[in-house]
Amino acid sequence: MLKGRHVIGTTDLSVSEIDEICTLAEQIIVDPSSFQDVCRGKILAALFFEPSTRTRLSFEAAMLRLGGAVEGFSDAAVSSTSKGESLADTIRVVSSYADVIAMRNPKEGAALLASQYSFCPIINAGDGGHFHPTQTLTDLLTIRQLRGGFEDHVVGLCGDLKFGRTVHSLVTAMSLYPRNKFIFISPPELRMPDYIIQNVLQPAGVEYREATKLEDVIGDLDILYMTRVQKERFFNEQDYIRLKDSYILDNEKMKLARKDMIVLHPLPRVNEIAPEVDGDPRAAYFKQVKYGMFVRMALIAKVTGSL
């Protein structure tokens, strides 16, 4: 039962709950008009202390399509935190007005802290380099829609694997399902953190390997998950400039891939996927955006007890 539950990280959801959310999202995709009033009279507070386009607008569109209302802010500078108000106090106040809060904050652990003071469910919309569970649900729904299920996939994750909260969450989630294998493609400086390998993959006996060249492994993949090198996570701009164009997916590399491979990306992209790839039928990242709205509709309906 998800009613009243906080969703801070991927591990807050069991396999059966992930399946439940994705199944509801698929029902909404088929017949969205049947769900247009399920959150009538309820309010989503969208608290975005860090810039966002897709995630924030996706949450807002999701609530509006469910018949609910939205309040909040898209810039911490216009909130009382700019006056020195603590996150705990902000959450105490806002949760007095709302039925559910979607919050993005650049500080790792901020969503967990917020959940300790909130009177309504908190949905983590990203906390620093930590977790981004609704992006993971988006990724999983896309995979189920386009690849038929969550099992038996070779998944390549490419780019910034050190700071990429989306890849950490996706690896954690897909490790719950049998016979998935991972190939981590990154420069040594941006490799997958040891805590993911030691705490997630090794205890579950999940097979993985590391690579530094995308073209060496792209032919082995069922799913390629591209990520940008995130300038906002770097303390040294020179390191960012040196690494930012480490991997660029273009038509030449796509020629090496399987005909049924799909390309995902949490967006925004910068240079890591050339625009020429957009026309390839295997490019699924804009379909992924729309699936994100549907999966957030399902999650909001569940945690508010509307369905």
PDB file of N, CA and C in Angstrom, residues 20 59 64 75-76 89 97 101 106 121 124 136 163 165 188 194 198 216 232 235 253 273-274 292 295-296 301:
ATOM      1  N   GLU A  20       3.335  -2.417  -9.784  1.00  0.00           N
ATOM      2  CA  GLU A  20       2.014  -1.813  -9.572  1.00  0.00           C
ATOM      3  C   GLU A  20       1.949  -0.412 -10.178  1.00  0.00           C
ATOM      4  N   PHE A  59       5.961  16.774 -13.308  1.00  0.00           N
ATOM      5  CA  PHE A  59       5.165  16.644 -12.083  1.00  0.00           C
ATOM      6  C   PHE A  59       3.925  17.539 -12.146  1.00  0.00           C
ATOM      7  N   LEU A  64      -1.996  18.134 -12.855  1.00  0.00           N
ATOM      8  CA  LEU A  64      -3.073  18.818 -13.563  1.00  0.00           C
ATOM      9  C   LEU A  64      -3.908  17.843 -14.387  1.00  0.00           C
ATOM     10  N   ASP A  75      12.708  28.197  -8.109  1.00  0.00           N
ATOM     11  CA  ASP A  75      13.985  28.837  -7.810  1.00  0.00           C
ATOM     12  C   ASP A  75      14.039  29.112  -6.312  1.00  0.00           C
ATOM     13  N   ALA A  76      15.063  28.598  -5.662  1.00  0.00           N
ATOM     14  CA  ALA A  76      15.185  28.789  -4.216  1.00  0.00           C
ATOM     15  C   ALA A  76      15.254  30.262  -3.830  1.00  0.00           C
ATOM     16  N   ASP A  89      11.768  23.865   8.445  1.00  0.00           N
ATOM     17  CA  ASP A  89      10.643  24.790   8.629  1.00  0.00           C
ATOM     18  C   ASP A  89       9.869  24.997   7.330  1.00  0.00           C
ATOM     19  N   TYR A  97      -0.140  22.872   3.675  1.00  0.00           N
ATOM     20  CA  TYR A  97      -1.017  23.317   2.604  1.00  0.00           C
ATOM     21  C   TYR A  97      -1.305  22.226   1.568  1.00  0.00           C
ATOM     22  N   ILE A 101       4.254  16.487  -1.799  1.00  0.00           N
ATOM     23  CA  ILE A 101       5.335  17.405  -2.162  1.00  0.00           C
ATOM     24  C   ILE A 101       6.309  16.681  -3.083  1.00  0.00           C
ATOM     25  N   PRO A 106      19.764  20.457  -4.261  1.00  0.00           N
ATOM     26  CA  PRO A 106      21.124  20.068  -4.647  1.00  0.00           C
ATOM     27  C   PRO A 106      21.901  19.332  -3.564  1.00  0.00           C
ATOM     28  N   PRO A 121       3.115  13.096   2.045  1.00  0.00           N
ATOM     29  CA  PRO A 121       4.181  12.348   1.369  1.00  0.00           C
ATOM     30  C   PRO A 121       5.160  13.249   0.621  1.00  0.00           C
ATOM     31  N   ASN A 124      10.920  12.435  -3.820  1.00  0.00           N
ATOM     32  CA  ASN A 124      12.232  12.993  -4.125  1.00  0.00           C
ATOM     33  C   ASN A 124      12.356  13.192  -5.637  1.00  0.00           C
ATOM     34  N   THR A 136      13.949   7.019 -12.406  1.00  0.00           N
ATOM     35  CA  THR A 136      14.117   5.573 -12.526  1.00  0.00           C
ATOM     36  C   THR A 136      12.810   4.899 -12.920  1.00  0.00           C
ATOM     37  N   PHE A 163      28.800  10.952 -10.666  1.00  0.00           N
ATOM     38  CA  PHE A 163      27.859  11.922 -10.101  1.00  0.00           C
ATOM     39  C   PHE A 163      26.428  11.706 -10.579  1.00  0.00           C
ATOM     40  N   ARG A 165      23.039  10.683 -10.589  1.00  0.00           N
ATOM     41  CA  ARG A 165      22.051  10.064  -9.690  1.00  0.00           C
ATOM     42  C   ARG A 165      21.092   9.167 -10.464  1.00  0.00           C
ATOM     43  N   PRO A 188      38.125   6.943 -16.319  1.00  0.00           N
ATOM     44  CA  PRO A 188      38.420   6.483 -14.953  1.00  0.00           C
ATOM     45  C   PRO A 188      37.963   7.468 -13.882  1.00  0.00           C
ATOM     46  N   ASP A 194      32.212   3.004  -5.878  1.00  0.00           N
ATOM     47  CA  ASP A 194      32.403   1.703  -5.240  1.00  0.00           C
ATOM     48  C   ASP A 194      31.188   1.289  -4.417  1.00  0.00           C
ATOM     49  N   GLN A 198      29.744  -2.370  -4.412  1.00  0.00           N
ATOM     50  CA  GLN A 198      29.877  -3.181  -3.202  1.00  0.00           C
ATOM     51  C   GLN A 198      28.550  -3.416  -2.482  1.00  0.00           C
ATOM     52  N   ASP A 216      33.669  -0.020 -28.406  1.00  0.00           N
ATOM     53  CA  ASP A 216      34.119  -1.390 -28.131  1.00  0.00           C
ATOM     54  C   ASP A 216      32.996  -2.286 -27.615  1.00  0.00           C
ATOM     55  N   GLU A 232      27.580  21.151 -13.034  1.00  0.00           N
ATOM     56  CA  GLU A 232      27.243  21.611 -11.693  1.00  0.00           C
ATOM     57  C   GLU A 232      27.784  20.712 -10.589  1.00  0.00           C
ATOM     58  N   PHE A 235      33.917  20.673  -8.954  1.00  0.00           N
ATOM     59  CA  PHE A 235      34.519  21.759  -8.197  1.00  0.00           C
ATOM     60  C   PHE A 235      35.596  22.465  -9.027  1.00  0.00           C
ATOM     61  N   LYS A 253      28.650   5.454 -34.689  1.00  0.00           N
ATOM     62  CA  LYS A 253      28.626   4.506 -33.580  1.00  0.00           C
ATOM     63  C   LYS A 253      27.331   3.690 -33.594  1.00  0.00           C
ATOM     64  N   ILE A 273      24.825  13.244 -27.346  1.00  0.00           N
ATOM     65  CA  ILE A 273      24.090  12.585 -28.431  1.00  0.00           C
ATOM     66  C   ILE A 273      23.947  13.593 -29.557  1.00  0.00           C
ATOM     67  N   ALA A 274      24.539  13.282 -30.706  1.00  0.00           N
ATOM     68  CA  ALA A 274      24.448  14.187 -31.850  1.00  0.00           C
ATOM     69  C   ALA A 274      22.998  14.268 -32.333  1.00  0.00           C
ATOM     70  N   GLY A 292       7.515   9.605 -18.619  1.00  0.00           N
ATOM     71  CA  GLY A 292       7.763  10.168 -17.301  1.00  0.00           C
ATOM     72  C   GLY A 292       6.546  10.848 -16.723  1.00  0.00           C
ATOM     73  N   VAL A 295       4.099   8.022 -15.571  1.00  0.00           N
ATOM     74  CA  VAL A 295       4.501   7.290 -14.369  1.00  0.00           C
ATOM     75  C   VAL A 295       4.366   8.179 -13.134  1.00  0.00           C
ATOM     76  N   ARG A 296       4.561   9.485 -13.297  1.00  0.00           N
ATOM     77  CA  ARG A 296       4.362  10.397 -12.168  1.00  0.00           C
ATOM     78  C   ARG A 296       2.882  10.544 -11.849  1.00  0.00           C
ATOM     79  N   ALA A 301      -1.106   9.479  -7.804  1.00  0.00           N
ATOM     80  CA  ALA A 301      -2.398   8.884  -7.480  1.00  0.00           C
ATOM     81  C   ALA A 301      -2.261   7.855  -6.353  1.00  0.00           C
TER      82      ALA A 301
END
